[in-house]
C-alpha atoms as a PDB file:
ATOM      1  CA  UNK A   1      52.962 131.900  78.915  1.00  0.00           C
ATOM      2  CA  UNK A   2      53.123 128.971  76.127  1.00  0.00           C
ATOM      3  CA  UNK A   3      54.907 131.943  73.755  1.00  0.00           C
ATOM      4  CA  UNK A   4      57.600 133.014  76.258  1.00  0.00           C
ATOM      5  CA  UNK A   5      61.061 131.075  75.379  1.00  0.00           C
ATOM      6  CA  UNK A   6      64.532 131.992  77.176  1.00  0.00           C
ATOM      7  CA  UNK A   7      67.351 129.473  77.633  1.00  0.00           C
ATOM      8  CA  UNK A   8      67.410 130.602  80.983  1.00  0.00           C
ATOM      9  CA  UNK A   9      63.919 130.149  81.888  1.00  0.00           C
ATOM     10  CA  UNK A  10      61.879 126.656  82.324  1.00  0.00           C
ATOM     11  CA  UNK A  11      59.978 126.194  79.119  1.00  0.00           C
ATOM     12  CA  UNK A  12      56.092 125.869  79.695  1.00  0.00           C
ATOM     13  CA  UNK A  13      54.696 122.775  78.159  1.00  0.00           C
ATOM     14  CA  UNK A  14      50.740 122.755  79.681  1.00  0.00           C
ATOM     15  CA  UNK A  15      48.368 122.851  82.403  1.00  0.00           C
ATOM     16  CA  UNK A  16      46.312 120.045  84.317  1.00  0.00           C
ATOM     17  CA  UNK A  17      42.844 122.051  85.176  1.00  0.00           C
ATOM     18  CA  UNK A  18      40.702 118.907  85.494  1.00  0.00           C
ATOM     19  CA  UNK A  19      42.312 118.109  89.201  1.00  0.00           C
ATOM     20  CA  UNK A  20      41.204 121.011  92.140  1.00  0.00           C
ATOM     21  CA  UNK A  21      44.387 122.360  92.648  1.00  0.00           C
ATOM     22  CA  UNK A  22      45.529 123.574  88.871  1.00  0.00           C
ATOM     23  CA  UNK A  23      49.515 122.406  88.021  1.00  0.00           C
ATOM     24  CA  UNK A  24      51.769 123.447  85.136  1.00  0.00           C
ATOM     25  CA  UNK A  25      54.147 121.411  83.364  1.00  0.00           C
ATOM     26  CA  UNK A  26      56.812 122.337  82.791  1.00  0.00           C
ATOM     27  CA  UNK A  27      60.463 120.656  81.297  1.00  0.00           C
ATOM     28  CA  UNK A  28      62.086 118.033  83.668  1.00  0.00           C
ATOM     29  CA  UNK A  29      65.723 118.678  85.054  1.00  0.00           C
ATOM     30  CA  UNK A  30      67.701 115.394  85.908  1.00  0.00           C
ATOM     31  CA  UNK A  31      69.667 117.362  88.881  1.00  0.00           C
ATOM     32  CA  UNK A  32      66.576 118.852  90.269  1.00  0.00           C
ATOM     33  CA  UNK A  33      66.385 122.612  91.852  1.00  0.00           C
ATOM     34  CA  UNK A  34      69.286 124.076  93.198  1.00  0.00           C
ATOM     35  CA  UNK A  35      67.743 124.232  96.471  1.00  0.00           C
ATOM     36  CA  UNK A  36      67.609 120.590  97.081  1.00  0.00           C
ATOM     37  CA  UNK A  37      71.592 120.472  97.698  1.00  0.00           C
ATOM     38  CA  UNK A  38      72.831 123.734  98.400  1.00  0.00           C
ATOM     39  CA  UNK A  39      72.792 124.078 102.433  1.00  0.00           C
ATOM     40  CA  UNK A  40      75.098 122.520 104.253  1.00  0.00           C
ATOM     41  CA  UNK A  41      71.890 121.218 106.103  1.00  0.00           C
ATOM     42  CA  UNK A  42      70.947 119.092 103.492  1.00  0.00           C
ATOM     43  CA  UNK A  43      71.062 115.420 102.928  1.00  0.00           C
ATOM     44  CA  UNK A  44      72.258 116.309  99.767  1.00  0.00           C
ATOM     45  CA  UNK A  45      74.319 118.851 100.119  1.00  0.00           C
ATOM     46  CA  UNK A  46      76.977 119.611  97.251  1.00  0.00           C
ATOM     47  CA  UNK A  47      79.435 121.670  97.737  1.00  0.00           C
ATOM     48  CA  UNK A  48      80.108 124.357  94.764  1.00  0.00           C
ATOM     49  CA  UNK A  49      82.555 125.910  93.000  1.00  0.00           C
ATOM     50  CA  UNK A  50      82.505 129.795  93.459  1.00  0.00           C
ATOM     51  CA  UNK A  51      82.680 130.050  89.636  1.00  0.00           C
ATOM     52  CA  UNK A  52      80.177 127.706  89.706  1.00  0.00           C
ATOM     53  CA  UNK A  53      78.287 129.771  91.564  1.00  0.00           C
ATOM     54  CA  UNK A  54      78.536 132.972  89.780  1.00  0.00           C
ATOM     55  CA  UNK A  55      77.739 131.307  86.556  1.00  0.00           C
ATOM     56  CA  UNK A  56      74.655 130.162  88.121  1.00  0.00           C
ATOM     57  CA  UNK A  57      73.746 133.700  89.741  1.00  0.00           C
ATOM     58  CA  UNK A  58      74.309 135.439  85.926  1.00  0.00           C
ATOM     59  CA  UNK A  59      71.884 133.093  84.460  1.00  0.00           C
ATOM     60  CA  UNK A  60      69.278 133.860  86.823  1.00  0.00           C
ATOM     61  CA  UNK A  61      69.910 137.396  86.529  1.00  0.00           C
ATOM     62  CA  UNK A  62      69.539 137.347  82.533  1.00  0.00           C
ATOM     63  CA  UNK A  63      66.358 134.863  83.073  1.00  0.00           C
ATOM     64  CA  UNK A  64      64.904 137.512  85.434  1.00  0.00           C
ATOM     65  CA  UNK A  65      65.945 140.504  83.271  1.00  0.00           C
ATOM     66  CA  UNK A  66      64.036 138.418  80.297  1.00  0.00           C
ATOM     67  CA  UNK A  67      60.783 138.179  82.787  1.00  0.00           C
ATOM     68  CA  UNK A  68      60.554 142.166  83.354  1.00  0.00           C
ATOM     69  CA  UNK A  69      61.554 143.107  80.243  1.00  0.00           C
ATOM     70  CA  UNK A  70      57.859 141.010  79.278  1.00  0.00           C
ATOM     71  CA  UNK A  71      56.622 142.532  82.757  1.00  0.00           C
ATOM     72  CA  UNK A  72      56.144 139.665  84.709  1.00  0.00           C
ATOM     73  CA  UNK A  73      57.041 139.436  87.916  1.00  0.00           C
ATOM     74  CA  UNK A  74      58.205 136.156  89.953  1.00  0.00           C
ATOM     75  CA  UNK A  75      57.207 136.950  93.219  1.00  0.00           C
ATOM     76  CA  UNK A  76      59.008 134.064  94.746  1.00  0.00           C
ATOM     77  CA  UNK A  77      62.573 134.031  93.713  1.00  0.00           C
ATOM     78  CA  UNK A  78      64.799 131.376  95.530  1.00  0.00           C
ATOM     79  CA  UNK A  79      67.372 128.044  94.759  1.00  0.00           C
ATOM     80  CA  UNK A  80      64.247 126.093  95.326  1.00  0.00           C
ATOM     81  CA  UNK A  81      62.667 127.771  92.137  1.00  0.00           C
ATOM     82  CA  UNK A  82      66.066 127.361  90.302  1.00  0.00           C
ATOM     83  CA  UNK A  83      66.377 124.133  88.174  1.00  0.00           C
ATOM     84  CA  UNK A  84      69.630 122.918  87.330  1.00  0.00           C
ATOM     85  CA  UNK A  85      70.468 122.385  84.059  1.00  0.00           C
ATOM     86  CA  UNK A  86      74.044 121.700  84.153  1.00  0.00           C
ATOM     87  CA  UNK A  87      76.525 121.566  86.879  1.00  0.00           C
ATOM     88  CA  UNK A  88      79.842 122.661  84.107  1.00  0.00           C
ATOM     89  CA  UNK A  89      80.688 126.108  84.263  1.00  0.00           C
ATOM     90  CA  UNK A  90      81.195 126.180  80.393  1.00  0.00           C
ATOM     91  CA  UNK A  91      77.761 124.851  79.483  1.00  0.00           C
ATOM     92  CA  UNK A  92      75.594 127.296  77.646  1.00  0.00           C
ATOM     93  CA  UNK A  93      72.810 127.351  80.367  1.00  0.00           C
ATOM     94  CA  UNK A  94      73.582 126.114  83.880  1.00  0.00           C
ATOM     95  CA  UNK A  95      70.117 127.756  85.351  1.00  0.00           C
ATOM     96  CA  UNK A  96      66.442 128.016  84.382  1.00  0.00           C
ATOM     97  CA  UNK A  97      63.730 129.544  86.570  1.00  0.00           C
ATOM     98  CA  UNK A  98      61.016 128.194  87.078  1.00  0.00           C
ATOM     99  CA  UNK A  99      57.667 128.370  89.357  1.00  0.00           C
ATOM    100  CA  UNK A 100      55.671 131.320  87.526  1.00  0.00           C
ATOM    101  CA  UNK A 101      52.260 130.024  89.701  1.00  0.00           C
ATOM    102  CA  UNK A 102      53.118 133.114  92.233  1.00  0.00           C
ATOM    103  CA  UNK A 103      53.792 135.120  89.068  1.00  0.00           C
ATOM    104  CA  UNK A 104      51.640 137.385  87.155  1.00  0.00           C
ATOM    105  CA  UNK A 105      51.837 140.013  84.185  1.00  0.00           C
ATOM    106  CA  UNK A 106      51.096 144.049  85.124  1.00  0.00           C
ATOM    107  CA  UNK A 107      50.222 146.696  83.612  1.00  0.00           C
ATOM    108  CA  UNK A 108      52.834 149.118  82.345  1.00  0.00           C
ATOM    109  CA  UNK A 109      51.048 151.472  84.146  1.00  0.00           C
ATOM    110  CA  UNK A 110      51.388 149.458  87.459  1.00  0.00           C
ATOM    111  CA  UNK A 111      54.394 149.369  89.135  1.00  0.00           C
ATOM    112  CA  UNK A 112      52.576 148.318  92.788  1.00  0.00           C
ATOM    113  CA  UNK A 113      50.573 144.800  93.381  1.00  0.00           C
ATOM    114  CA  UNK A 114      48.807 143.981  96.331  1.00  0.00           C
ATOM    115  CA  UNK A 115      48.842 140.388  97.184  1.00  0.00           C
ATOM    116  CA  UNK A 116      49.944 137.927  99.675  1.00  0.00           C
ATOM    117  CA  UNK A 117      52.873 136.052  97.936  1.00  0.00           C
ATOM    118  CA  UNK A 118      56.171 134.863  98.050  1.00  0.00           C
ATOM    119  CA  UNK A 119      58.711 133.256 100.636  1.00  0.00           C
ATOM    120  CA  UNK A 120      59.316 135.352 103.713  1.00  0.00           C
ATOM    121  CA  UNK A 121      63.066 135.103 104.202  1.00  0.00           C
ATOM    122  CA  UNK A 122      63.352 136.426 100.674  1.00  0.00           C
ATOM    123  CA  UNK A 123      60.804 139.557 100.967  1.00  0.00           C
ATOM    124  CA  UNK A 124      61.623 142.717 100.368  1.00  0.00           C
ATOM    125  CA  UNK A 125      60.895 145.153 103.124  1.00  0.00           C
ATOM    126  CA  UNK A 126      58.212 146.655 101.354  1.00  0.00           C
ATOM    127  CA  UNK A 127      56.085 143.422 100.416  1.00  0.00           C
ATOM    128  CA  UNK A 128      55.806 142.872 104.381  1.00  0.00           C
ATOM    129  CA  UNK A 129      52.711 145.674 103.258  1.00  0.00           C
ATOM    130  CA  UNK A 130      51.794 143.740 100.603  1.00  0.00           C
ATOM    131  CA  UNK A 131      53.344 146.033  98.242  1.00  0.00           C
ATOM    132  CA  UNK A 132      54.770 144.339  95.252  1.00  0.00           C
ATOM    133  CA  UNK A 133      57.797 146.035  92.432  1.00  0.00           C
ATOM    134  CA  UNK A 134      59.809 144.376  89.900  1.00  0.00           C
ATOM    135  CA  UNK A 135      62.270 146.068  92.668  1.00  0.00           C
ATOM    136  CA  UNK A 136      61.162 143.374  94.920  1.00  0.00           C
ATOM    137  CA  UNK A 137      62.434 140.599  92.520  1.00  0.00           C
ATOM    138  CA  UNK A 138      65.742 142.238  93.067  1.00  0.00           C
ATOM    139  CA  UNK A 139      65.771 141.863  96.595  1.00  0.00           C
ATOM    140  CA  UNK A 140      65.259 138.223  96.413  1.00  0.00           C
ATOM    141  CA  UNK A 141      68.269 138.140  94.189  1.00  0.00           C
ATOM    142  CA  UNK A 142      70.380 139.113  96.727  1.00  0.00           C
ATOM    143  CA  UNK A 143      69.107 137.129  99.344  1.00  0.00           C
ATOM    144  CA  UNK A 144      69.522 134.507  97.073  1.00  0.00           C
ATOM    145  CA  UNK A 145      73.225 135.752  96.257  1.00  0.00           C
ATOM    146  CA  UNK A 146      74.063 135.401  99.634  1.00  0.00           C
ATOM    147  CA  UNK A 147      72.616 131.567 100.020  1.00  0.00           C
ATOM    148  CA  UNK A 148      74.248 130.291  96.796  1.00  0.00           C
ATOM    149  CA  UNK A 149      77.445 132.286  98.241  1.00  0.00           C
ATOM    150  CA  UNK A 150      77.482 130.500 101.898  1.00  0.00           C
ATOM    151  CA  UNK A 151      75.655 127.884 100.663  1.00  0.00           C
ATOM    152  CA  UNK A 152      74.054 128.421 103.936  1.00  0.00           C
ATOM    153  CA  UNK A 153      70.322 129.343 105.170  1.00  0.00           C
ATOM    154  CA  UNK A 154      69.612 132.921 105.504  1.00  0.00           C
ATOM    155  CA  UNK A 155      68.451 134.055 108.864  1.00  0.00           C
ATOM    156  CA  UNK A 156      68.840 130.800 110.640  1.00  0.00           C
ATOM    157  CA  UNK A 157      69.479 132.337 114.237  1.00  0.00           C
ATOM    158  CA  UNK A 158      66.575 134.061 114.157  1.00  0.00           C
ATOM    159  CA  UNK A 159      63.443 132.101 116.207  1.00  0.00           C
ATOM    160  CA  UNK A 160      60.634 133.655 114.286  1.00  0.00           C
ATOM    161  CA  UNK A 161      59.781 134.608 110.979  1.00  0.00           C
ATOM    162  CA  UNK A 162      58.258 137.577 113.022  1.00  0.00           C
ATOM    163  CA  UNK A 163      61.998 138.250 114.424  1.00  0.00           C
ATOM    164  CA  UNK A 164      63.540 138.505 110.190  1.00  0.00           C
ATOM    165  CA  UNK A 165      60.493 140.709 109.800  1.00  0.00           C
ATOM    166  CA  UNK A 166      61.535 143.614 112.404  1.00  0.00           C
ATOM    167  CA  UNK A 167      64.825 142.889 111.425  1.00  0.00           C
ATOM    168  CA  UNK A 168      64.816 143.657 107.598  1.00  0.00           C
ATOM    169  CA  UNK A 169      62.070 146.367 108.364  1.00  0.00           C
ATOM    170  CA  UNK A 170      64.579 148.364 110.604  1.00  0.00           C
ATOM    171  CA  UNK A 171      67.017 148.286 107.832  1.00  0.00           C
ATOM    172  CA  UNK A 172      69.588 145.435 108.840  1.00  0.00           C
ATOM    173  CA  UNK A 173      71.038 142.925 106.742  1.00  0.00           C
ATOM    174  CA  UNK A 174      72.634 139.391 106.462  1.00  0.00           C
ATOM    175  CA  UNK A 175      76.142 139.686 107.540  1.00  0.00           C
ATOM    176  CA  UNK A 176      78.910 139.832 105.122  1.00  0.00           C
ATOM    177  CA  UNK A 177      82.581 138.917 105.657  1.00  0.00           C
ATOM    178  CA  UNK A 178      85.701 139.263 104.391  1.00  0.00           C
ATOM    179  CA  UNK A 179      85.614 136.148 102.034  1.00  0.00           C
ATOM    180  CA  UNK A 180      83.205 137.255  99.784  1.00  0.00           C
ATOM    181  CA  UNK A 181      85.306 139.547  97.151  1.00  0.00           C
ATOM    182  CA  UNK A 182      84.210 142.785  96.488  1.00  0.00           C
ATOM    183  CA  UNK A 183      82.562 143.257  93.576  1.00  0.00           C
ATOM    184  CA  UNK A 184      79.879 140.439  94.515  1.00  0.00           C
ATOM    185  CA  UNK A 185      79.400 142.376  98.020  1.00  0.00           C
ATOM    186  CA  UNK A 186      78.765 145.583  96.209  1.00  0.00           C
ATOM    187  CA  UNK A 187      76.181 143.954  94.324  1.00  0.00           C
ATOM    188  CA  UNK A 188      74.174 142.388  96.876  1.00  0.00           C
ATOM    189  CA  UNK A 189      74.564 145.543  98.968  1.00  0.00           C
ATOM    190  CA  UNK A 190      73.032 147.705  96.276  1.00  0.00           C
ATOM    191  CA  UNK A 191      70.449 144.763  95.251  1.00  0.00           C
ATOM    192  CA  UNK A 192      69.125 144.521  98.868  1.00  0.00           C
ATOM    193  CA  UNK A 193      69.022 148.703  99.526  1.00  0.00           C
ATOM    194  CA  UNK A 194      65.689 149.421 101.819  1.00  0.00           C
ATOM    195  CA  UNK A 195      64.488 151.498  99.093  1.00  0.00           C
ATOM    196  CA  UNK A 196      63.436 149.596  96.161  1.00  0.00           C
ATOM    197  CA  UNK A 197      64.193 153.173  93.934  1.00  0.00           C
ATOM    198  CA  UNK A 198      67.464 152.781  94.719  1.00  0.00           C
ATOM    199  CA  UNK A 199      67.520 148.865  94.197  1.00  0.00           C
ATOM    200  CA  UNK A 200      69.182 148.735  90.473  1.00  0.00           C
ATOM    201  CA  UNK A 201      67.017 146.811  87.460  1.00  0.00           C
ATOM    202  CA  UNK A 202      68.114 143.516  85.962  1.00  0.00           C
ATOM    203  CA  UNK A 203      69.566 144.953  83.259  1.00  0.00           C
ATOM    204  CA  UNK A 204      71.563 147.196  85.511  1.00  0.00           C
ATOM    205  CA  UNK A 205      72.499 143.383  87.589  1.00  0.00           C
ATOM    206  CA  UNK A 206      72.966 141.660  84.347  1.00  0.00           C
ATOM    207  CA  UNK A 207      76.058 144.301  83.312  1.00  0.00           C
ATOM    208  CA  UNK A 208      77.485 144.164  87.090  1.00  0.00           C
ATOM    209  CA  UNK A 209      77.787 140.373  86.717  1.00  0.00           C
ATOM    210  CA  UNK A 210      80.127 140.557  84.374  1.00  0.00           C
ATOM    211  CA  UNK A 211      82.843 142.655  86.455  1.00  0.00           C
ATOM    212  CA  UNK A 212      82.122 139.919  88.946  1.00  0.00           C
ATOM    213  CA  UNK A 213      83.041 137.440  86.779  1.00  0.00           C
ATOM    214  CA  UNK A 214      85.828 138.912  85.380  1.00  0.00           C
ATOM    215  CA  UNK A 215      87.446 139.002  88.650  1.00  0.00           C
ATOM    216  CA  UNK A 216      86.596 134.968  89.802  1.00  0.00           C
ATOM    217  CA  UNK A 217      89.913 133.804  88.951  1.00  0.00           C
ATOM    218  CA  UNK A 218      91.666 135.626  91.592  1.00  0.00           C
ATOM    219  CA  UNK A 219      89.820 134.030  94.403  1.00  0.00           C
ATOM    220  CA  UNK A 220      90.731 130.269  94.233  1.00  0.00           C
ATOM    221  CA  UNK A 221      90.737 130.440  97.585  1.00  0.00           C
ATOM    222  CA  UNK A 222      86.963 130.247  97.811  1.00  0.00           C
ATOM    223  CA  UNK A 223      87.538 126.320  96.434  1.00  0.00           C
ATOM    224  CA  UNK A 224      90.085 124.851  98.667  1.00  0.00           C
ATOM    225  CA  UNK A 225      88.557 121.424  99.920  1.00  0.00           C
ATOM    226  CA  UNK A 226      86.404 121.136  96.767  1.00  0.00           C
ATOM    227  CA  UNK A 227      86.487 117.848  95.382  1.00  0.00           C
ATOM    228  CA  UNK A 228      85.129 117.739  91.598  1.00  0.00           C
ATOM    229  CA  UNK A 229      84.757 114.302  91.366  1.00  0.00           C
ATOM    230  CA  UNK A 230      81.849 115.222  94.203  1.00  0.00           C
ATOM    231  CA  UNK A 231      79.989 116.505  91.517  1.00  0.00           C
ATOM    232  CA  UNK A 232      81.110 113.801  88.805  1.00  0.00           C
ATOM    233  CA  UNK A 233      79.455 111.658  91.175  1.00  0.00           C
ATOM    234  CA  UNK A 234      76.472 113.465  91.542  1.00  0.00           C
ATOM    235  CA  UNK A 235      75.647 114.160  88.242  1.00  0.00           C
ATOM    236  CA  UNK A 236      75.790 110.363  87.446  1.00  0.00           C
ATOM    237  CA  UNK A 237      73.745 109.078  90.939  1.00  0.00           C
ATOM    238  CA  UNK A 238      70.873 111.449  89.248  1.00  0.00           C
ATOM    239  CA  UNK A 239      71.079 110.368  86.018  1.00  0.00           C
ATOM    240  CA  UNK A 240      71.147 106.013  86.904  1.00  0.00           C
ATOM    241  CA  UNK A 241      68.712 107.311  89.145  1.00  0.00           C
ATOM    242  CA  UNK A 242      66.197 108.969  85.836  1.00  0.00           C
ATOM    243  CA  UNK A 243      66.993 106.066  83.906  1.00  0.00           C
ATOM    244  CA  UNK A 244      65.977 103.532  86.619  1.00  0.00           C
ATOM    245  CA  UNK A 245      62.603 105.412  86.845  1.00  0.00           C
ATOM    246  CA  UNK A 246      62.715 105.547  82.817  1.00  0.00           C
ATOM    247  CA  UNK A 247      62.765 101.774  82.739  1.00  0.00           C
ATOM    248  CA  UNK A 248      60.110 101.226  85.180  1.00  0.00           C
ATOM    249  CA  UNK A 249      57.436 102.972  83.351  1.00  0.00           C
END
C-alpha cells in the first residue's frame, strides 16, 4: 500500500497495530471529506458549483481507474470516503480517495469476492449476494454521481434499507430529471446498468468525463443562487479552525 502514489488518491503514511482495532494514517485534508457538507441536510452544507462538481467526479474517476488498473478494489465508494483537497476548479487535484480498510487486492484470475462490505445505499445489485467486481466500484460511482449532482441523499423516501434492497434488485433506479444535462445522465445510466458486464470500466468513465466537461459551460443555469464567497468563507473557517488546533498542541 506504502508504494501506491496517485495525486488523486490519499497517500498512505502508516499503521497503528498496537491498539485492538488496527487504523491507517493517512494525509490530513483541512476541508475534510466531501460528505461532511454536501446534503442539504447537513449542518454544513455547501452548496457547489456544477463545474465544481464535475471536476470533483473526474478526479475520482481517474483515482479509481488508478486503483483497478493495480487491482484493488474499494468496496465502499462514497463523498464520505472523498477528501477534499481543494474547493477551485483550476487546482491540479480537487479529490483524493481515501478509506482502503474495506479494500483489498485480487487475483487477476478473480474477478468475484465474497465478503460482507461496503455501504448499502451504494451497492450494486449483485453485492446484495455478496458478490463483489471491480464492476461494483462503478456502481457506486454513479450513485455517488447522483449525490454530488443533487447534493441530496439517495433513497431518502424509502423506510428501510430492506425497501432500497427490493428496489435496486428489481431493476429501478434513482430518479433523474430534466436538469441534469445529458451527457452526465448517460453516464450514470450506463454506470448503474443491472448487469455489471454491461457497466463500462474506469477507463471507459475516465474518457466519458471529458465530453461531460466539455459541455459544463452551457449549463450556468445549474449555479443560479450560488454565492462564491460561501465557499471563500468556508475554506478560511477550516483553515483558522487547523491553525487554532495547530497552536494548541
Amino acid at each position: 500500500m506504502s508504494k501506491l502514489r496517485n495525486p488523486f488518491i490519499a497517500n498512505y503514511i502508516g499503521s497503528i497495530t498496537y491498539i485492538p482495532q488496527i487504523s491507517m494514517v493517512t494525509q490530513f485534508f483541512i476541508l475534510g471529506s466531501l460528505g461532511e457538507y454536501l446534503r442539504k441536510n447537513k449542518p454544513n452544507y455547501l452548496r457547489l458549483p456544477y463545474k465544481l462538481k464535475i471536476r470533483m467526479l473526474f478526479d475520482t474517476a481517474r483515482g479509481m481507474e488508478f486503483l483497478h488498473e493495480n487491482r484493488i478494489m474499494h468496496l465502499d465508494l462514497k463523498p464520505d470516503n472523498l477528501l477534499v483537497n481543494s474547493l477551485y476548479t483550476d487546482s491540479s487535484c480537487c479529490i483524493k480517495i481515501t478509506d482502503f480498510g474495506t479494500s483489498r487486492f485480487t487475483k487477476k484470475t478473480n474477478n468475484l469476492t465474497d465478503k460482507g462490505l461496503g455501504t448499502p445505499i451504494y451497492l450494486a445489485p449483485e453485492c446484495y449476494h455478496d458478490h463483489y467486481t471491480f464492476a461494483g466500484d462503478v456502481y457506486s460511482f454513479a450513485i455517488t454521481a447522483w449525490e454530488i449532482f443533487y447534493q441530496d441523499e439517495p433513497y431518502k423516501e424509502f423506510k428501510s434499507l430492506f425497501d432500497i434492497k427490493r428496489f435496486v434488485e428489481n431493476g429501478e433506479r434513482l430518479k433523474i430529471d430534466m436538469k441534469m444535462p445529458q451527457p452526465l445522465k448517460i453516464l450514470i445510466t450506463e454506470c448503474w446498468a443491472h448487469s455489471f458486464e454491461d457497466r463500462p470500466q474506469f477507463s471507459e468513465v475516465c474518457d466519458k468525463m471529458v465530453n461531460v466537461i466539455e459541455n459544463v459551460g452551457e449549463h450556468g443555469e445549474l449555479d443560479e443562487g450560488i454565492d462564491v464567497n460561501d465557499i471563500e468563507q468556508f475554506i478560511q473557517q477550516r483553515t483558522e479552525k487547523f491553525e487554532l488546533f495547530k497552536s494548541n498542541l
